[in-house]
Each structure stands twice: as C-alpha cells, then as structure tokens.
mmCIF file with all atom_site columns, C-alpha atoms in Angstrom:
data_model
loop_
_atom_site.group_PDB
_atom_site.id
_atom_site.type_symbol
_atom_site.label_atom_id
_atom_site.label_alt_id
_atom_site.label_comp_id
_atom_site.label_asym_id
_atom_site.label_entity_id
_atom_site.label_seq_id
_atom_site.pdbx_PDB_ins_code
_atom_site.Cartn_x
_atom_site.Cartn_y
_atom_site.Cartn_z
_atom_site.occupancy
_atom_site.B_iso_or_equiv
_atom_site.pdbx_formal_charge
_atom_site.auth_seq_id
_atom_site.auth_comp_id
_atom_site.auth_asym_id
_atom_site.auth_atom_id
_atom_site.pdbx_PDB_model_num
ATOM 1   C CA . MET O 1 1   ? 13.971  -0.009  4.191   1.00 0.00 ? 1   MET O CA 1
ATOM 2   C CA . THR O 1 2   ? 12.511  2.355   6.741   1.00 0.00 ? 2   THR O CA 1
ATOM 3   C CA . LEU O 1 3   ? 9.958   2.080   9.495   1.00 0.00 ? 3   LEU O CA 1
ATOM 4   C CA . GLY O 1 4   ? 6.441   3.122   8.505   1.00 0.00 ? 4   GLY O CA 1
ATOM 5   C CA . LEU O 1 5   ? 2.788   2.946   9.464   1.00 0.00 ? 5   LEU O CA 1
ATOM 6   C CA . TYR O 1 6   ? -0.363  1.056   8.507   1.00 0.00 ? 6   TYR O CA 1
ATOM 7   C CA . GLY O 1 7   ? -3.844  2.483   8.365   1.00 0.00 ? 7   GLY O CA 1
ATOM 8   C CA . GLU O 1 8   ? -7.306  2.312   6.833   1.00 0.00 ? 8   GLU O CA 1
ATOM 9   C CA . LYS O 1 9   ? -8.252  4.522   3.907   1.00 0.00 ? 9   LYS O CA 1
ATOM 10  C CA . LEU O 1 10  ? -11.405 6.406   4.931   1.00 0.00 ? 10  LEU O CA 1
ATOM 11  C CA . GLY O 1 11  ? -11.956 8.399   1.752   1.00 0.00 ? 11  GLY O CA 1
ATOM 12  C CA . MET O 1 12  ? -11.242 11.813  0.222   1.00 0.00 ? 12  MET O CA 1
ATOM 13  C CA . THR O 1 13  ? -12.166 15.354  1.224   1.00 0.00 ? 13  THR O CA 1
ATOM 14  C CA . GLN O 1 14  ? -10.695 18.842  0.907   1.00 0.00 ? 14  GLN O CA 1
ATOM 15  C CA . ILE O 1 15  ? -9.060  21.301  3.270   1.00 0.00 ? 15  ILE O CA 1
ATOM 16  C CA . TYR O 1 16  ? -7.830  24.898  3.079   1.00 0.00 ? 16  TYR O CA 1
ATOM 17  C CA . ASN O 1 17  ? -4.223  25.923  3.579   1.00 0.00 ? 17  ASN O CA 1
ATOM 18  C CA . GLU O 1 18  ? -2.965  29.146  5.145   1.00 0.00 ? 18  GLU O CA 1
ATOM 19  C CA . ASP O 1 19  ? -3.437  31.035  1.874   1.00 0.00 ? 19  ASP O CA 1
ATOM 20  C CA . GLY O 1 20  ? -7.055  29.884  1.504   1.00 0.00 ? 20  GLY O CA 1
ATOM 21  C CA . ILE O 1 21  ? -6.281  27.511  -1.366  1.00 0.00 ? 21  ILE O CA 1
ATOM 22  C CA . VAL O 1 22  ? -8.334  24.293  -1.551  1.00 0.00 ? 22  VAL O CA 1
ATOM 23  C CA . ILE O 1 23  ? -6.259  21.100  -1.282  1.00 0.00 ? 23  ILE O CA 1
ATOM 24  C CA . PRO O 1 24  ? -7.776  17.674  -2.115  1.00 0.00 ? 24  PRO O CA 1
ATOM 25  C CA . VAL O 1 25  ? -6.655  15.128  0.485   1.00 0.00 ? 25  VAL O CA 1
ATOM 26  C CA . THR O 1 26  ? -7.047  11.443  1.289   1.00 0.00 ? 26  THR O CA 1
ATOM 27  C CA . VAL O 1 27  ? -7.866  10.665  4.930   1.00 0.00 ? 27  VAL O CA 1
ATOM 28  C CA . ILE O 1 28  ? -6.116  7.642   6.468   1.00 0.00 ? 28  ILE O CA 1
ATOM 29  C CA . LYS O 1 29  ? -6.981  6.311   9.931   1.00 0.00 ? 29  LYS O CA 1
ATOM 30  C CA . ILE O 1 30  ? -3.600  5.247   11.329  1.00 0.00 ? 30  ILE O CA 1
ATOM 31  C CA . GLU O 1 31  ? -3.566  2.065   13.412  1.00 0.00 ? 31  GLU O CA 1
ATOM 32  C CA . LYS O 1 32  ? -1.420  1.811   16.542  1.00 0.00 ? 32  LYS O CA 1
ATOM 33  C CA . LEU O 1 33  ? 1.247   -0.812  15.775  1.00 0.00 ? 33  LEU O CA 1
ATOM 34  C CA . THR O 1 34  ? 2.684   -3.237  18.330  1.00 0.00 ? 34  THR O CA 1
ATOM 35  C CA . VAL O 1 35  ? 6.013   -4.997  17.798  1.00 0.00 ? 35  VAL O CA 1
ATOM 36  C CA . THR O 1 36  ? 5.325   -8.752  17.849  1.00 0.00 ? 36  THR O CA 1
ATOM 37  C CA . GLN O 1 37  ? 8.714   -10.172 16.766  1.00 0.00 ? 37  GLN O CA 1
ATOM 38  C CA . ILE O 1 38  ? 12.324  -9.117  16.243  1.00 0.00 ? 38  ILE O CA 1
ATOM 39  C CA . LYS O 1 39  ? 14.060  -10.711 13.253  1.00 0.00 ? 39  LYS O CA 1
ATOM 40  C CA . THR O 1 40  ? 17.833  -10.681 12.781  1.00 0.00 ? 40  THR O CA 1
ATOM 41  C CA . LYS O 1 41  ? 20.285  -12.087 10.259  1.00 0.00 ? 41  LYS O CA 1
ATOM 42  C CA . LYS O 1 42  ? 21.396  -14.751 12.735  1.00 0.00 ? 42  LYS O CA 1
ATOM 43  C CA . THR O 1 43  ? 17.902  -16.125 13.381  1.00 0.00 ? 43  THR O CA 1
ATOM 44  C CA . ASP O 1 44  ? 15.978  -15.353 10.182  1.00 0.00 ? 44  ASP O CA 1
ATOM 45  C CA . GLY O 1 45  ? 18.548  -14.326 7.576   1.00 0.00 ? 45  GLY O CA 1
ATOM 46  C CA . TYR O 1 46  ? 17.540  -10.657 7.461   1.00 0.00 ? 46  TYR O CA 1
ATOM 47  C CA . ASP O 1 47  ? 16.934  -7.708  9.791   1.00 0.00 ? 47  ASP O CA 1
ATOM 48  C CA . ALA O 1 48  ? 13.304  -6.728  10.347  1.00 0.00 ? 48  ALA O CA 1
ATOM 49  C CA . ILE O 1 49  ? 10.581  -6.210  12.904  1.00 0.00 ? 49  ILE O CA 1
ATOM 50  C CA . GLN O 1 50  ? 7.129   -7.762  12.763  1.00 0.00 ? 50  GLN O CA 1
ATOM 51  C CA . VAL O 1 51  ? 4.201   -5.593  13.840  1.00 0.00 ? 51  VAL O CA 1
ATOM 52  C CA . GLY O 1 52  ? 0.579   -6.389  14.601  1.00 0.00 ? 52  GLY O CA 1
ATOM 53  C CA . PHE O 1 53  ? -2.523  -4.201  14.585  1.00 0.00 ? 53  PHE O CA 1
ATOM 54  C CA . SER O 1 54  ? -6.326  -4.341  14.717  1.00 0.00 ? 54  SER O CA 1
ATOM 55  C CA . GLU O 1 55  ? -7.331  -6.626  17.611  1.00 0.00 ? 55  GLU O CA 1
ATOM 56  C CA . CYS O 1 56  ? -9.855  -9.364  16.830  1.00 0.00 ? 56  CYS O CA 1
ATOM 57  C CA . LYS O 1 57  ? -11.298 -12.661 18.079  1.00 0.00 ? 57  LYS O CA 1
ATOM 58  C CA . LYS O 1 58  ? -9.288  -15.879 18.075  1.00 0.00 ? 58  LYS O CA 1
ATOM 59  C CA . LYS O 1 59  ? -11.540 -17.521 15.476  1.00 0.00 ? 59  LYS O CA 1
ATOM 60  C CA . LYS O 1 60  ? -10.167 -15.097 12.879  1.00 0.00 ? 60  LYS O CA 1
ATOM 61  C CA . LEU O 1 61  ? -6.617  -16.564 13.126  1.00 0.00 ? 61  LEU O CA 1
ATOM 62  C CA . THR O 1 62  ? -4.913  -19.927 12.759  1.00 0.00 ? 62  THR O CA 1
ATOM 63  C CA . ASN O 1 63  ? -3.622  -21.872 15.769  1.00 0.00 ? 63  ASN O CA 1
ATOM 64  C CA . ALA O 1 64  ? -0.046  -21.074 14.720  1.00 0.00 ? 64  ALA O CA 1
ATOM 65  C CA . GLN O 1 65  ? -0.740  -17.325 14.710  1.00 0.00 ? 65  GLN O CA 1
ATOM 66  C CA . ILE O 1 66  ? -2.556  -17.514 18.053  1.00 0.00 ? 66  ILE O CA 1
ATOM 67  C CA . GLY O 1 67  ? 0.337   -19.434 19.620  1.00 0.00 ? 67  GLY O CA 1
ATOM 68  C CA . HIS O 1 68  ? 2.865   -16.982 18.211  1.00 0.00 ? 68  HIS O CA 1
ATOM 69  C CA . LEU O 1 69  ? 1.076   -14.054 19.875  1.00 0.00 ? 69  LEU O CA 1
ATOM 70  C CA . GLU O 1 70  ? 0.162   -15.757 23.154  1.00 0.00 ? 70  GLU O CA 1
ATOM 71  C CA . ASN O 1 71  ? 3.730   -16.981 23.712  1.00 0.00 ? 71  ASN O CA 1
ATOM 72  C CA . ASN O 1 72  ? 4.809   -13.330 23.747  1.00 0.00 ? 72  ASN O CA 1
ATOM 73  C CA . LYS O 1 73  ? 1.818   -12.355 25.942  1.00 0.00 ? 73  LYS O CA 1
ATOM 74  C CA . LEU O 1 74  ? 0.374   -10.116 23.247  1.00 0.00 ? 74  LEU O CA 1
ATOM 75  C CA . PRO O 1 75  ? -3.237  -9.375  22.220  1.00 0.00 ? 75  PRO O CA 1
ATOM 76  C CA . ILE O 1 76  ? -4.775  -11.200 19.260  1.00 0.00 ? 76  ILE O CA 1
ATOM 77  C CA . PHE O 1 77  ? -4.060  -9.066  16.170  1.00 0.00 ? 77  PHE O CA 1
ATOM 78  C CA . ARG O 1 78  ? -5.910  -9.492  12.878  1.00 0.00 ? 78  ARG O CA 1
ATOM 79  C CA . HIS O 1 79  ? -2.997  -8.281  10.773  1.00 0.00 ? 79  HIS O CA 1
ATOM 80  C CA . LEU O 1 80  ? 0.724   -9.042  10.995  1.00 0.00 ? 80  LEU O CA 1
ATOM 81  C CA . ARG O 1 81  ? 3.175   -7.127  8.795   1.00 0.00 ? 81  ARG O CA 1
ATOM 82  C CA . GLU O 1 82  ? 6.940   -6.543  8.563   1.00 0.00 ? 82  GLU O CA 1
ATOM 83  C CA . PHE O 1 83  ? 9.314   -3.632  8.140   1.00 0.00 ? 83  PHE O CA 1
ATOM 84  C CA . LYS O 1 84  ? 12.890  -4.311  7.066   1.00 0.00 ? 84  LYS O CA 1
ATOM 85  C CA . ILE O 1 85  ? 15.147  -2.021  9.109   1.00 0.00 ? 85  ILE O CA 1
ATOM 86  C CA . GLU O 1 86  ? 18.874  -1.743  9.770   1.00 0.00 ? 86  GLU O CA 1
ATOM 87  C CA . ASN O 1 87  ? 18.846  -1.878  13.588  1.00 0.00 ? 87  ASN O CA 1
ATOM 88  C CA . PRO O 1 88  ? 16.082  -4.189  14.878  1.00 0.00 ? 88  PRO O CA 1
ATOM 89  C CA . ALA O 1 89  ? 17.846  -4.331  18.260  1.00 0.00 ? 89  ALA O CA 1
ATOM 90  C CA . ASP O 1 90  ? 16.547  -0.806  18.930  1.00 0.00 ? 90  ASP O CA 1
ATOM 91  C CA . TYR O 1 91  ? 13.054  -2.286  19.354  1.00 0.00 ? 91  TYR O CA 1
ATOM 92  C CA . LYS O 1 92  ? 11.575  -4.825  21.741  1.00 0.00 ? 92  LYS O CA 1
ATOM 93  C CA . VAL O 1 93  ? 8.492   -7.054  21.676  1.00 0.00 ? 93  VAL O CA 1
ATOM 94  C CA . GLY O 1 94  ? 5.412   -5.217  22.952  1.00 0.00 ? 94  GLY O CA 1
ATOM 95  C CA . GLN O 1 95  ? 6.683   -1.752  22.020  1.00 0.00 ? 95  GLN O CA 1
ATOM 96  C CA . GLU O 1 96  ? 4.077   0.513   20.413  1.00 0.00 ? 96  GLU O CA 1
ATOM 97  C CA . ILE O 1 97  ? 4.607   2.566   17.245  1.00 0.00 ? 97  ILE O CA 1
ATOM 98  C CA . ASP O 1 98  ? 2.407   5.581   16.474  1.00 0.00 ? 98  ASP O CA 1
ATOM 99  C CA . LEU O 1 99  ? 2.240   8.693   14.278  1.00 0.00 ? 99  LEU O CA 1
ATOM 100 C CA . SER O 1 100 ? 5.490   10.046  15.731  1.00 0.00 ? 100 SER O CA 1
ATOM 101 C CA . VAL O 1 101 ? 7.269   7.948   13.070  1.00 0.00 ? 101 VAL O CA 1
ATOM 102 C CA . ILE O 1 102 ? 6.481   10.590  10.450  1.00 0.00 ? 102 ILE O CA 1
ATOM 103 C CA . ASP O 1 103 ? 7.081   13.692  12.540  1.00 0.00 ? 103 ASP O CA 1
ATOM 104 C CA . ASN O 1 104 ? 8.836   16.352  10.436  1.00 0.00 ? 104 ASN O CA 1
ATOM 105 C CA . VAL O 1 105 ? 8.331   14.220  7.303   1.00 0.00 ? 105 VAL O CA 1
ATOM 106 C CA . GLU O 1 106 ? 7.143   16.203  4.275   1.00 0.00 ? 106 GLU O CA 1
ATOM 107 C CA . LYS O 1 107 ? 6.683   13.424  1.707   1.00 0.00 ? 107 LYS O CA 1
ATOM 108 C CA . VAL O 1 108 ? 5.659   9.770   2.014   1.00 0.00 ? 108 VAL O CA 1
ATOM 109 C CA . ASP O 1 109 ? 5.309   6.656   -0.144  1.00 0.00 ? 109 ASP O CA 1
ATOM 110 C CA . VAL O 1 110 ? 1.896   4.958   0.018   1.00 0.00 ? 110 VAL O CA 1
ATOM 111 C CA . THR O 1 111 ? 1.415   1.287   -0.910  1.00 0.00 ? 111 THR O CA 1
ATOM 112 C CA . SER O 1 112 ? -1.884  -0.564  -1.265  1.00 0.00 ? 112 SER O CA 1
ATOM 113 C CA . LYS O 1 113 ? -3.819  -2.863  -3.596  1.00 0.00 ? 113 LYS O CA 1
ATOM 114 C CA . SER O 1 114 ? -5.523  -0.908  -6.379  1.00 0.00 ? 114 SER O CA 1
ATOM 115 C CA . ILE O 1 115 ? -9.238  -1.078  -7.144  1.00 0.00 ? 115 ILE O CA 1
ATOM 116 C CA . GLY O 1 116 ? -10.132 -4.101  -9.291  1.00 0.00 ? 116 GLY O CA 1
ATOM 117 C CA . LYS O 1 117 ? -11.831 -3.161  -12.580 1.00 0.00 ? 117 LYS O CA 1
ATOM 118 C CA . GLY O 1 118 ? -12.532 -6.671  -13.882 1.00 0.00 ? 118 GLY O CA 1
ATOM 119 C CA . PHE O 1 119 ? -11.752 -7.956  -17.385 1.00 0.00 ? 119 PHE O CA 1
ATOM 120 C CA . GLN O 1 120 ? -11.029 -5.040  -19.733 1.00 0.00 ? 120 GLN O CA 1
ATOM 121 C CA . GLY O 1 121 ? -10.069 -4.648  -23.351 1.00 0.00 ? 121 GLY O CA 1
ATOM 122 C CA . THR O 1 122 ? -6.877  -3.189  -24.750 1.00 0.00 ? 122 THR O CA 1
ATOM 123 C CA . ILE O 1 123 ? -8.274  0.330   -25.235 1.00 0.00 ? 123 ILE O CA 1
ATOM 124 C CA . LYS O 1 124 ? -9.079  0.813   -21.556 1.00 0.00 ? 124 LYS O CA 1
ATOM 125 C CA . ARG O 1 125 ? -6.305  -1.388  -20.146 1.00 0.00 ? 125 ARG O CA 1
ATOM 126 C CA . HIS O 1 126 ? -3.362  -0.239  -22.299 1.00 0.00 ? 126 HIS O CA 1
ATOM 127 C CA . ASN O 1 127 ? -4.673  2.998   -23.872 1.00 0.00 ? 127 ASN O CA 1
ATOM 128 C CA . PHE O 1 128 ? -4.778  1.555   -27.412 1.00 0.00 ? 128 PHE O CA 1
ATOM 129 C CA . SER O 1 129 ? -6.355  3.630   -30.190 1.00 0.00 ? 129 SER O CA 1
ATOM 130 C CA . ARG O 1 130 ? -9.584  2.396   -31.753 1.00 0.00 ? 130 ARG O CA 1
ATOM 131 C CA . GLY O 1 131 ? -10.051 1.590   -35.433 1.00 0.00 ? 131 GLY O CA 1
ATOM 132 C CA . PRO O 1 132 ? -12.079 3.593   -37.984 1.00 0.00 ? 132 PRO O CA 1
ATOM 133 C CA . MET O 1 133 ? -15.766 3.991   -37.177 1.00 0.00 ? 133 MET O CA 1
ATOM 134 C CA . SER O 1 134 ? -16.847 4.478   -40.809 1.00 0.00 ? 134 SER O CA 1
ATOM 135 C CA . HIS O 1 135 ? -19.360 2.219   -42.602 1.00 0.00 ? 135 HIS O CA 1
ATOM 136 C CA . GLY O 1 136 ? -17.871 -1.125  -43.582 1.00 0.00 ? 136 GLY O CA 1
ATOM 137 C CA . SER O 1 137 ? -15.103 -1.138  -40.996 1.00 0.00 ? 137 SER O CA 1
ATOM 138 C CA . LYS O 1 138 ? -14.949 -4.297  -38.921 1.00 0.00 ? 138 LYS O CA 1
ATOM 139 C CA . ASN O 1 139 ? -12.164 -3.059  -36.636 1.00 0.00 ? 139 ASN O CA 1
ATOM 140 C CA . HIS O 1 140 ? -13.627 -0.718  -34.021 1.00 0.00 ? 140 HIS O CA 1
ATOM 141 C CA . ARG O 1 141 ? -12.091 -1.933  -30.739 1.00 0.00 ? 141 ARG O CA 1
ATOM 142 C CA . LEU O 1 142 ? -10.107 -4.997  -31.837 1.00 0.00 ? 142 LEU O CA 1
ATOM 143 C CA . PRO O 1 143 ? -6.539  -5.496  -30.487 1.00 0.00 ? 143 PRO O CA 1
ATOM 144 C CA . GLY O 1 144 ? -5.001  -5.881  -33.937 1.00 0.00 ? 144 GLY O CA 1
ATOM 145 C CA . SER O 1 145 ? -2.172  -8.252  -34.857 1.00 0.00 ? 145 SER O CA 1
ATOM 146 C CA . ILE O 1 146 ? -0.683  -10.257 -31.990 1.00 0.00 ? 146 ILE O CA 1
ATOM 147 C CA . GLY O 1 147 ? 2.222   -11.735 -33.972 1.00 0.00 ? 147 GLY O CA 1
ATOM 148 C CA . ALA O 1 148 ? 3.413   -13.174 -37.279 1.00 0.00 ? 148 ALA O CA 1
ATOM 149 C CA . GLY O 1 149 ? 1.873   -16.374 -38.656 1.00 0.00 ? 149 GLY O CA 1
ATOM 150 C CA . THR O 1 150 ? 5.055   -18.161 -39.757 1.00 0.00 ? 150 THR O CA 1
ATOM 151 C CA . THR O 1 151 ? 8.129   -16.898 -37.933 1.00 0.00 ? 151 THR O CA 1
ATOM 152 C CA . PRO O 1 152 ? 8.155   -17.145 -34.956 1.00 0.00 ? 152 PRO O CA 1
ATOM 153 C CA . GLY O 1 153 ? 4.636   -18.553 -35.268 1.00 0.00 ? 153 GLY O CA 1
ATOM 154 C CA . ARG O 1 154 ? 3.709   -17.832 -31.672 1.00 0.00 ? 154 ARG O CA 1
ATOM 155 C CA . VAL O 1 155 ? 2.677   -14.976 -29.386 1.00 0.00 ? 155 VAL O CA 1
ATOM 156 C CA . TYR O 1 156 ? 5.517   -13.296 -27.513 1.00 0.00 ? 156 TYR O CA 1
ATOM 157 C CA . LYS O 1 157 ? 5.358   -13.294 -23.728 1.00 0.00 ? 157 LYS O CA 1
ATOM 158 C CA . GLY O 1 158 ? 4.359   -9.988  -22.182 1.00 0.00 ? 158 GLY O CA 1
ATOM 159 C CA . LEU O 1 159 ? 2.340   -8.817  -25.186 1.00 0.00 ? 159 LEU O CA 1
ATOM 160 C CA . LYS O 1 160 ? -0.243  -6.186  -24.266 1.00 0.00 ? 160 LYS O CA 1
ATOM 161 C CA . MET O 1 161 ? -3.627  -7.837  -24.545 1.00 0.00 ? 161 MET O CA 1
ATOM 162 C CA . ALA O 1 162 ? -7.039  -7.793  -22.885 1.00 0.00 ? 162 ALA O CA 1
ATOM 163 C CA . GLY O 1 163 ? -7.209  -9.172  -19.348 1.00 0.00 ? 163 GLY O CA 1
ATOM 164 C CA . LYS O 1 164 ? -7.904  -8.448  -15.703 1.00 0.00 ? 164 LYS O CA 1
ATOM 165 C CA . MET O 1 165 ? -7.235  -4.826  -14.770 1.00 0.00 ? 165 MET O CA 1
ATOM 166 C CA . GLY O 1 166 ? -6.383  -3.458  -11.342 1.00 0.00 ? 166 GLY O CA 1
ATOM 167 C CA . ASN O 1 167 ? -6.315  -5.440  -8.068  1.00 0.00 ? 167 ASN O CA 1
ATOM 168 C CA . LYS O 1 168 ? -2.513  -5.222  -7.947  1.00 0.00 ? 168 LYS O CA 1
ATOM 169 C CA . GLN O 1 169 ? -0.106  -3.780  -5.396  1.00 0.00 ? 169 GLN O CA 1
ATOM 170 C CA . VAL O 1 170 ? 0.667   -0.183  -6.312  1.00 0.00 ? 170 VAL O CA 1
ATOM 171 C CA . THR O 1 171 ? 3.060   2.310   -4.697  1.00 0.00 ? 171 THR O CA 1
ATOM 172 C CA . ILE O 1 172 ? 2.657   6.071   -5.194  1.00 0.00 ? 172 ILE O CA 1
ATOM 173 C CA . VAL O 1 173 ? 5.869   7.842   -4.215  1.00 0.00 ? 173 VAL O CA 1
ATOM 174 C CA . LYS O 1 174 ? 6.580   11.296  -2.810  1.00 0.00 ? 174 LYS O CA 1
ATOM 175 C CA . LEU O 1 175 ? 3.053   12.287  -1.793  1.00 0.00 ? 175 LEU O CA 1
ATOM 176 C CA . LYS O 1 176 ? 2.915   15.417  0.345   1.00 0.00 ? 176 LYS O CA 1
ATOM 177 C CA . VAL O 1 177 ? 1.700   15.208  3.953   1.00 0.00 ? 177 VAL O CA 1
ATOM 178 C CA . ALA O 1 178 ? -1.018  17.863  4.228   1.00 0.00 ? 178 ALA O CA 1
ATOM 179 C CA . ARG O 1 179 ? -1.926  17.514  7.911   1.00 0.00 ? 179 ARG O CA 1
ATOM 180 C CA . ILE O 1 180 ? -1.481  15.208  10.937  1.00 0.00 ? 180 ILE O CA 1
ATOM 181 C CA . ASP O 1 181 ? -4.207  14.897  13.572  1.00 0.00 ? 181 ASP O CA 1
ATOM 182 C CA . LYS O 1 182 ? -2.637  12.991  16.478  1.00 0.00 ? 182 LYS O CA 1
ATOM 183 C CA . GLU O 1 183 ? -5.712  13.295  18.708  1.00 0.00 ? 183 GLU O CA 1
ATOM 184 C CA . ARG O 1 184 ? -7.904  11.360  16.266  1.00 0.00 ? 184 ARG O CA 1
ATOM 185 C CA . SER O 1 185 ? -4.956  9.425   14.766  1.00 0.00 ? 185 SER O CA 1
ATOM 186 C CA . LEU O 1 186 ? -5.637  10.740  11.265  1.00 0.00 ? 186 LEU O CA 1
ATOM 187 C CA . LEU O 1 187 ? -3.186  11.365  8.444   1.00 0.00 ? 187 LEU O CA 1
ATOM 188 C CA . LEU O 1 188 ? -4.184  13.665  5.564   1.00 0.00 ? 188 LEU O CA 1
ATOM 189 C CA . ILE O 1 189 ? -2.214  13.161  2.360   1.00 0.00 ? 189 ILE O CA 1
ATOM 190 C CA . LYS O 1 190 ? -2.474  15.485  -0.631  1.00 0.00 ? 190 LYS O CA 1
ATOM 191 C CA . GLY O 1 191 ? -3.995  13.770  -3.661  1.00 0.00 ? 191 GLY O CA 1
ATOM 192 C CA . SER O 1 192 ? -5.294  10.247  -4.122  1.00 0.00 ? 192 SER O CA 1
ATOM 193 C CA . VAL O 1 193 ? -3.809  6.958   -2.928  1.00 0.00 ? 193 VAL O CA 1
ATOM 194 C CA . PRO O 1 194 ? -4.356  3.425   -4.290  1.00 0.00 ? 194 PRO O CA 1
ATOM 195 C CA . GLY O 1 195 ? -7.220  1.215   -3.164  1.00 0.00 ? 195 GLY O CA 1
ATOM 196 C CA . PRO O 1 196 ? -10.920 1.507   -2.301  1.00 0.00 ? 196 PRO O CA 1
ATOM 197 C CA . GLU O 1 197 ? -12.317 2.944   0.917   1.00 0.00 ? 197 GLU O CA 1
ATOM 198 C CA . GLY O 1 198 ? -11.708 0.633   3.867   1.00 0.00 ? 198 GLY O CA 1
ATOM 199 C CA . LYS O 1 199 ? -8.516  -0.855  2.375   1.00 0.00 ? 199 LYS O CA 1
ATOM 200 C CA . ILE O 1 200 ? -5.360  -1.223  4.463   1.00 0.00 ? 200 ILE O CA 1
ATOM 201 C CA . VAL O 1 201 ? -2.541  1.026   3.200   1.00 0.00 ? 201 VAL O CA 1
ATOM 202 C CA . LYS O 1 202 ? 1.138   1.256   4.127   1.00 0.00 ? 202 LYS O CA 1
ATOM 203 C CA . VAL O 1 203 ? 2.739   4.670   4.635   1.00 0.00 ? 203 VAL O CA 1
ATOM 204 C CA . GLN O 1 204 ? 6.537   5.125   4.720   1.00 0.00 ? 204 GLN O CA 1
ATOM 205 C CA . PRO O 1 205 ? 8.767   8.211   4.631   1.00 0.00 ? 205 PRO O CA 1
ATOM 206 C CA . SER O 1 206 ? 10.013  8.749   1.074   1.00 0.00 ? 206 SER O CA 1
ATOM 207 C CA . ARG O 1 207 ? 13.564  7.694   0.404   1.00 0.00 ? 207 ARG O CA 1
ATOM 208 C CA . THR O 1 208 ? 15.883  9.824   -1.714  1.00 0.00 ? 208 THR O CA 1
ATOM 209 C CA . LYS O 1 209 ? 16.956  7.853   -4.773  1.00 0.00 ? 209 LYS O CA 1
ATOM 210 C CA . TRP O 1 210 ? 20.058  8.798   -6.723  1.00 0.00 ? 210 TRP O CA 1
ATOM 211 C CA . ASN O 1 211 ? 20.755  7.731   -10.295 1.00 0.00 ? 211 ASN O CA 1
#
C-alpha cells in the first residue's frame, strides 16, 4: 500500500487545457492530515500509520477516541483513517501530510462510497433485457427463472436478483490528475469519481499491476 490523501468531493466542473480543449473534472477539497499513531508488526501485527483530519467538538467522539488523541497532545479529529505502508518509522506522531504526496503523480486511484439508488429491479441493477411488450404478454420486467423446481430445488447463492443498488465502496483506478491548486488545497481529477457531493474520498497514487 502507498500513502495517500483524504478530501471532500465538492462537485464537477470543466477546465481548458493548453490546446483549448474542454476537460470535465471533479473538484476535491483535500484535507490536511495529521499522523495520530504509528503501527508496526511488533505492536499491532502490521505496518501502518493512522491519520486524523477535520477538527470537531468532543461531543462528536467517544471517550476512547478522545483519550487516544489527548494522550498524544493532538487536536480532536472527526475522522481517523489508516494507510498501510512499508516504513512507518519514517513518520512521527503530529507530522502533517499535504498535497505534496502526489507531486509528479499523473494517475491516481479514488475510493469512496457510491451513491445509493434504493431498491431496484434486475433491468436497472444488472442490465437484464425486458420481455415482449406485445398484447397478452405477462413478462415485461420480470426477472425470469431463478432455478429448477426439483434438482437442486433451491436458489443458488449469488444469483442476480432485485435488491439494494449502490451505497457500496467503489474504487476507480488510474484517473488522470488534471490540475493541483496548492493555495486553495484543491485537486482536480479528470472524469467522475464515486459518491455524492460532500462525501469523503480517498486518493492514492496508482500502483502498476503486472499479470
């Protein structure tokens, strides 16, 4: 795993590149991260650093979270997240992490929870085809057969059926970084990213995967 950033999705807009071509971009307000804990294989079983961001009032957290932060003389953070990294000893509690993490990075992976679309049928959820619309047909948007009646006499697990759609963690890989505004702490990414406006998203440099 690699070190990344967290931010708030503000929405979408468009910018112009050097050739005058319009590029649709998603604007992400990057939060300044503060290292709140160092985790190692000896103490926790794995190497990682815990980061906090978005200061808030104490009533928003549990006593355990408040004690964890106050023992390290840190502000009260609303969100605590982790990054698994190879050398956590390179960081120390209280260190700040900003947009410099993605300097000279062309493509990033963005993770967030997708927009919830409620309970949907098989046509919208799984792209099923509808039945005939002619007179007398009673199969317009039905799911069709869900299994045999005798053998095995049950519905297989994982069968594509109607159900809740969206509201799941989604990662879009290798999105191009269109622009970085360090003064306003904004990151512009080409294309769309998961989640509604105001949702917290995670941004990490894309990793090269080999077959």
